[in-house]
């Protein structure tokens, strides 16, 4: 049995319309423990915790928090937004779980949201 590990994914600034793909990806990895991408293997994994900061091209920033199969995507409080413009920053997704190392989470995310 693998121990709990943490991985961090970097993603580019998103367009607002890509949030539906992000939601689809989150439901797949958190609810079904599957990467929504052909050829990613069938070995199960468990996501225990997920956090993300996602800048959008319109200057908004979304925060994602997830515990097991519950997650929420909310607007970042204005006081917590970076002084950088969204076009100069990248998003980060942090996953904490079991059997997650070596799996193509980043590739799956990028393919699902259409970056």
Coordinates of N, CA, C and O in Angstrom, one line a residue:
X1 N 0.8 -1.2 0.0 CA 0.0 0.0 0.0 C 0.9 1.2 0.0 O 1.8 1.3 0.8
X2 N 0.6 2.2 -0.9 CA 1.4 3.4 -1.0 C 1.0 4.4 0.1 O -0.2 4.3 0.6
X3 N 1.9 5.1 0.5 CA 1.6 6.1 1.6 C 1.0 7.4 0.9 O 1.0 7.5 -0.3
X4 N 0.5 8.2 1.8 CA -0.1 9.5 1.3 C 1.0 10.4 0.7 O 2.1 10.5 1.3
X5 N 0.7 11.0 -0.4 CA 1.6 11.9 -1.1 C 0.9 13.2 -1.5 O -0.3 13.2 -1.5
X6 N 1.7 14.2 -1.8 CA 1.2 15.4 -2.3 C 1.8 15.7 -3.7 O 3.0 15.5 -3.8
X7 N 1.0 16.2 -4.6 CA 1.5 16.6 -5.9 C 0.9 18.0 -6.2 O -0.2 18.3 -5.8
X8 N 1.6 18.8 -6.9 CA 1.2 20.1 -7.3 C 1.2 20.2 -8.9 O 2.2 19.8 -9.5
X9 N 0.1 20.7 -9.4 CA 0.0 20.9 -10.8 C -0.1 22.4 -11.2 O -0.7 23.1 -10.5
X10 N 0.6 22.8 -12.2 CA 0.6 24.2 -12.6 C -0.3 24.2 -13.9 O -0.1 23.3 -14.8
X11 N -1.2 25.2 -14.0 CA -2.0 25.3 -15.2 C -2.1 26.8 -15.6 O -2.0 27.6 -14.7
X12 N -2.2 27.0 -16.9 CA -2.2 28.4 -17.3 C -3.5 29.1 -16.9 O -4.5 28.5 -16.4
X13 N -3.5 30.4 -17.1 CA -4.7 31.2 -16.9 C -5.9 30.7 -17.7 O -5.7 30.3 -18.9
X14 N -7.0 30.6 -17.1 CA -8.2 30.0 -17.7 C -9.2 31.0 -18.2 O -9.2 32.1 -17.7
X15 N -10.0 30.6 -19.2 CA -11.1 31.4 -19.6 C -12.3 30.9 -18.8 O -12.4 29.8 -18.4
X16 N -13.3 31.8 -18.6 CA -14.4 31.5 -17.8 C -15.2 30.3 -18.3 O -15.6 29.4 -17.5
X17 N -15.2 30.1 -19.6 CA -16.0 28.9 -20.2 C -15.2 27.6 -19.9 O -15.8 26.6 -20.1
X18 N -14.0 27.6 -19.5 CA -13.3 26.4 -19.2 C -13.6 25.9 -17.8 O -13.2 24.8 -17.4
X19 N -14.3 26.6 -17.0 CA -14.7 26.2 -15.6 C -15.6 25.0 -15.6 O -15.5 24.1 -14.7
X20 N -16.4 24.8 -16.7 CA -17.3 23.6 -16.7 C -16.4 22.4 -16.9 O -16.7 21.3 -16.4
X21 N -15.4 22.5 -17.7 CA -14.5 21.3 -17.9 C -13.7 21.0 -16.6 O -13.5 19.9 -16.2
X22 N -13.4 22.1 -15.9 CA -12.7 21.9 -14.6 C -13.7 21.2 -13.6 O -13.2 20.2 -12.9
X23 N -14.9 21.6 -13.6 CA -15.9 20.9 -12.7 C -16.1 19.4 -13.1 O -16.1 18.6 -12.2
X24 N -16.1 19.1 -14.4 CA -16.1 17.7 -14.9 C -14.9 16.9 -14.4 O -15.1 15.8 -13.9
X25 N -13.8 17.5 -14.5 CA -12.5 16.8 -14.1 C -12.6 16.6 -12.6 O -12.2 15.5 -12.1
X26 N -13.0 17.6 -11.8 CA -13.0 17.4 -10.3 C -14.0 16.3 -9.9 O -13.7 15.5 -9.1
X27 N -15.2 16.3 -10.6 CA -16.2 15.2 -10.3 C -15.6 13.9 -10.6 O -15.8 12.9 -9.8
X28 N -14.9 13.8 -11.7 CA -14.3 12.5 -12.0 C -13.3 12.0 -11.0 O -13.3 10.8 -10.6
X29 N -12.3 12.9 -10.7 CA -11.2 12.4 -9.8 C -11.7 12.3 -8.3 O -11.2 11.4 -7.6
X30 N -12.6 13.1 -7.9 CA -13.1 13.0 -6.5 C -14.2 12.1 -6.3 O -14.3 11.4 -5.3
X31 N -15.2 12.0 -7.2 CA -16.3 11.1 -7.0 C -16.1 9.7 -7.5 O -16.5 8.7 -6.9
X32 N -15.4 9.6 -8.7 CA -15.2 8.3 -9.3 C -13.8 7.7 -9.2 O -13.6 6.6 -9.6
X33 N -12.9 8.5 -8.7 CA -11.5 8.1 -8.6 C -10.9 7.7 -9.9 O -10.2 6.7 -10.0
X34 N -11.3 8.4 -11.0 CA -10.9 8.1 -12.3 C -10.4 9.4 -13.0 O -10.9 10.5 -12.8
X35 N -9.3 9.2 -13.8 CA -8.8 10.3 -14.6 C -9.7 10.3 -15.9 O -9.7 9.3 -16.6
X36 N -10.3 11.4 -16.2 CA -11.2 11.5 -17.4 C -10.4 11.7 -18.7 O -10.5 12.7 -19.4
X37 N -9.6 10.7 -19.0 CA -8.7 10.8 -20.2 C -8.4 9.4 -20.6 O -7.9 8.6 -19.8
X38 N -8.6 9.1 -21.9 CA -8.3 7.7 -22.4 C -6.8 7.4 -22.2 O -6.0 8.2 -22.3
X39 N -6.6 6.1 -21.8 CA -5.2 5.7 -21.7 C -4.5 6.0 -20.4 O -3.3 6.0 -20.3
X40 N -5.2 6.5 -19.4 CA -4.6 6.9 -18.2 C -4.5 5.7 -17.2 O -4.1 5.9 -16.0
X41 N -4.9 4.6 -17.5 CA -4.8 3.4 -16.6 C -6.0 3.3 -15.7 O -6.8 4.2 -15.5
X42 N -6.2 2.1 -15.2 CA -7.4 1.9 -14.3 C -7.0 1.7 -12.9 O -7.9 1.5 -12.1
X43 N -5.7 1.8 -12.5 CA -5.4 1.7 -11.1 C -6.0 2.8 -10.3 O -6.0 4.0 -10.6
X44 N -6.7 2.4 -9.2 CA -7.5 3.3 -8.4 C -6.5 4.2 -7.6 O -5.4 3.8 -7.2
X45 N -7.0 5.4 -7.3 CA -6.3 6.3 -6.4 C -7.4 6.9 -5.5 O -8.6 6.8 -5.7
X46 N -6.9 7.6 -4.4 CA -7.8 8.3 -3.5 C -7.3 9.7 -3.3 O -6.1 9.9 -3.0
X47 N -8.2 10.6 -3.5 CA -7.9 12.0 -3.3 C -8.5 12.4 -1.9 O -9.7 12.3 -1.7
X48 N -7.7 12.7 -0.9 CA -8.2 13.1 0.4 C -8.4 14.6 0.5 O -9.3 15.0 1.2
X49 N -7.6 15.3 -0.2 CA -7.7 16.8 0.0 C -7.3 17.4 -1.3 O -6.3 16.9 -2.0
X50 N -7.9 18.5 -1.7 CA -7.6 19.2 -2.9 C -7.8 20.7 -2.7 O -8.7 21.1 -2.0
X51 N -6.8 21.5 -3.2 CA -6.9 22.9 -3.1 C -6.4 23.5 -4.4 O -5.5 22.9 -5.0
X52 N -7.0 24.6 -4.8 CA -6.5 25.2 -6.1 C -6.7 26.7 -6.1 O -7.7 27.2 -5.4
X53 N -5.9 27.4 -6.8 CA -6.0 28.8 -7.0 C -5.9 29.0 -8.5 O -5.0 28.6 -9.2
X54 N -7.0 29.5 -9.1 CA -7.2 29.5 -10.6 C -7.4 30.9 -11.1 O -8.6 31.4 -11.0
X55 N -6.4 31.6 -11.6 CA -6.7 32.9 -12.2 C -7.4 32.8 -13.5 O -7.1 31.9 -14.3
X56 N -8.3 33.7 -13.8 CA -9.1 33.7 -15.0 C -8.6 34.9 -15.8 O -8.1 35.9 -15.3
X57 N -8.8 34.8 -17.1 CA -8.3 35.9 -18.0 C -9.0 37.2 -17.8 O -8.5 38.2 -18.2
X58 N -10.2 37.2 -17.2 CA -10.9 38.4 -17.0 C -10.5 39.1 -15.7 O -11.1 40.1 -15.3
X59 N -9.5 38.5 -15.0 CA -9.0 39.1 -13.8 C -9.5 38.5 -12.5 O -9.0 38.7 -11.4
X60 N -10.6 37.7 -12.6 CA -11.1 37.0 -11.5 C -10.2 35.9 -11.1 O -9.4 35.4 -11.8
X61 N -10.3 35.5 -9.8 CA -9.6 34.3 -9.3 C -10.5 33.4 -8.6 O -11.4 33.8 -7.8
X62 N -10.5 32.1 -8.9 CA -11.3 31.1 -8.3 C -10.5 30.3 -7.4 O -9.3 30.0 -7.6
X63 N -11.1 29.9 -6.2 CA -10.5 29.0 -5.3 C -11.3 27.7 -5.2 O -12.5 27.8 -5.2
X64 N -10.6 26.6 -5.2 CA -11.2 25.3 -5.1 C -10.7 24.7 -3.9 O -9.5 24.6 -3.6
X65 N -11.7 24.1 -3.1 CA -11.3 23.4 -1.9 C -12.1 22.1 -2.0 O -13.3 22.1 -2.3
X66 N -11.5 21.0 -1.7 CA -12.1 19.7 -1.7 C -11.6 18.8 -0.6 O -10.5 18.8 -0.3
X67 N -12.6 18.1 0.0 CA -12.2 17.0 1.0 C -13.0 15.8 0.6 O -14.2 15.8 0.5
X68 N -12.3 14.7 0.3 CA -12.9 13.5 -0.2 C -13.7 13.8 -1.4 O -13.2 14.3 -2.4
X69 N -15.0 13.5 -1.4 CA -15.9 13.7 -2.5 C -16.7 15.0 -2.5 O -17.6 15.2 -3.3
X70 N -16.3 15.9 -1.6 CA -17.0 17.2 -1.5 C -16.1 18.3 -2.0 O -14.9 18.3 -1.5
X71 N -16.5 19.2 -2.9 CA -15.7 20.3 -3.3 C -16.5 21.5 -3.6 O -17.8 21.4 -3.8
X72 N -15.9 22.6 -3.6 CA -16.6 23.9 -3.9 C -15.6 24.8 -4.7 O -14.4 24.8 -4.4
X73 N -16.2 25.5 -5.6 CA -15.4 26.5 -6.4 C -16.0 27.8 -6.1 O -17.2 28.0 -6.3
X74 N -15.2 28.7 -5.5 CA -15.7 30.0 -5.1 C -14.8 31.1 -5.6 O -13.6 30.9 -6.0
X75 N -15.3 32.4 -5.6 CA -14.5 33.5 -5.9 C -13.5 33.8 -4.8 O -13.9 33.7 -3.6
X76 N -12.3 34.1 -5.1 CA -11.3 34.4 -4.1 C -11.7 35.8 -3.5 O -12.1 36.7 -4.2
X77 N -11.6 35.9 -2.2 CA -11.8 37.3 -1.6 C -10.9 38.3 -2.2 O -9.7 38.0 -2.5
X78 N -11.3 39.5 -2.4 CA -10.5 40.5 -3.1 C -9.2 40.8 -2.3 O -8.2 40.9 -2.9
X79 N -9.3 40.7 -1.0 CA -8.1 40.9 -0.1 C -7.1 39.8 -0.3 O -5.9 40.1 -0.1
X80 N -7.4 38.7 -0.8 CA -6.5 37.6 -1.0 C -6.0 37.4 -2.4 O -5.3 36.5 -2.7
X81 N -6.4 38.3 -3.3 CA -6.0 38.2 -4.7 C -4.6 38.8 -4.8 O -4.3 39.8 -4.2
X82 N -3.9 38.2 -5.7 CA -2.5 38.7 -6.0 C -2.6 40.1 -6.7 O -3.5 40.4 -7.4
X83 N -1.5 40.9 -6.5 CA -1.4 42.2 -7.1 C -1.0 42.0 -8.6 O -1.1 42.9 -9.4
X84 N -0.6 40.8 -9.0 CA -0.2 40.5 -10.3 C -1.5 40.5 -11.2 O -2.6 40.1 -10.7
X85 N -1.4 40.8 -12.4 CA -2.6 40.6 -13.3 C -2.7 39.1 -13.6 O -1.7 38.4 -13.6
X86 N -3.9 38.7 -13.8 CA -4.2 37.3 -14.1 C -3.4 36.8 -15.3 O -2.9 35.6 -15.3
X87 N -3.1 37.6 -16.3 CA -2.4 37.2 -17.4 C -0.9 36.9 -17.1 O -0.3 36.2 -17.9
X88 N -0.4 37.3 -16.0 CA 1.0 37.1 -15.7 C 1.2 35.9 -14.6 O 2.3 35.7 -14.2
X89 N 0.1 35.4 -14.2 CA 0.2 34.3 -13.2 C -0.3 33.0 -13.7 O -1.1 33.0 -14.7
X90 N 0.0 31.9 -13.1 CA -0.5 30.6 -13.4 C -1.3 30.1 -12.3 O -1.1 30.5 -11.1
X91 N -2.1 29.1 -12.6 CA -2.9 28.5 -11.5 C -2.1 27.3 -10.9 O -1.2 26.8 -11.5
X92 N -2.5 26.9 -9.8 CA -2.0 25.8 -9.1 C -3.1 24.9 -8.5 O -4.1 25.4 -8.0
X93 N -2.9 23.6 -8.6 CA -3.8 22.6 -8.1 C -2.9 21.7 -7.2 O -1.9 21.2 -7.7
X94 N -3.3 21.5 -5.9 CA -2.6 20.7 -5.0 C -3.5 19.5 -4.7 O -4.6 19.7 -4.2
X95 N -3.0 18.3 -4.9 CA -3.7 17.1 -4.5 C -3.0 16.3 -3.4 O -1.7 16.2 -3.5
X96 N -3.7 15.9 -2.4 CA -3.1 15.1 -1.4 C -3.9 13.8 -1.4 O -5.2 13.8 -1.3
X97 N -3.3 12.6 -1.5 CA -4.0 11.4 -1.6 C -3.1 10.2 -1.6 O -1.9 10.3 -1.5
X98 N -3.7 9.0 -1.9 CA -3.0 7.8 -1.9 C -3.0 7.3 -3.4 O -4.0 7.4 -4.1
X99 N -1.9 6.7 -3.8 CA -1.7 6.2 -5.2 C -1.8 7.3 -6.2 O -2.4 7.0 -7.3
X100 N -1.3 8.5 -6.0 CA -1.4 9.5 -6.9 C -0.1 9.9 -7.6 O -0.1 10.5 -8.7
X101 N 1.0 9.4 -7.1 CA 2.3 9.7 -7.7 C 2.5 8.9 -9.0 O 2.1 7.8 -9.1
X102 N 2.9 9.6 -10.0 CA 3.2 9.0 -11.3 C 2.0 8.9 -12.2 O 2.1 8.4 -13.3
X103 N 0.8 9.4 -11.8 CA -0.4 9.4 -12.6 C -0.4 10.7 -13.4 O 0.0 11.7 -12.9
X104 N -0.9 10.7 -14.6 CA -0.9 11.9 -15.4 C -2.1 12.9 -15.1 O -2.9 13.2 -16.0
X105 N -2.1 13.3 -13.9 CA -3.2 14.3 -13.5 C -3.1 15.6 -14.3 O -4.1 16.1 -14.7
X106 N -1.9 16.1 -14.5 CA -1.8 17.4 -15.2 C -2.3 17.2 -16.6 O -3.0 18.1 -17.1
X107 N -1.8 16.2 -17.3 CA -2.3 15.9 -18.7 C -3.8 15.8 -18.8 O -4.4 16.3 -19.7
X108 N -4.3 15.0 -17.9 CA -5.8 14.8 -17.8 C -6.5 16.1 -17.6 O -7.5 16.4 -18.3
X109 N -6.1 16.9 -16.7 CA -6.7 18.2 -16.5 C -6.7 19.1 -17.7 O -7.7 19.7 -18.1
X110 N -5.5 19.2 -18.3 CA -5.3 20.1 -19.5 C -6.2 19.6 -20.6 O -6.9 20.4 -21.3
X111 N -6.3 18.3 -20.8 CA -7.1 17.7 -21.9 C -8.6 18.0 -21.6 O -9.3 18.2 -22.5
X112 N -9.0 17.9 -20.4 CA -10.4 18.0 -20.0 C -10.9 19.4 -20.2 O -12.0 19.7 -20.7
X113 N -10.1 20.4 -19.7 CA -10.5 21.8 -19.8 C -10.2 22.5 -21.1 O -10.7 23.5 -21.4
X114 N -9.4 21.8 -21.9 CA -9.1 22.3 -23.3 C -8.2 23.5 -23.4 O -8.4 24.4 -24.1
X115 N -7.1 23.4 -22.6 CA -6.0 24.4 -22.7 C -5.2 24.2 -23.9 O -4.8 23.1 -24.2

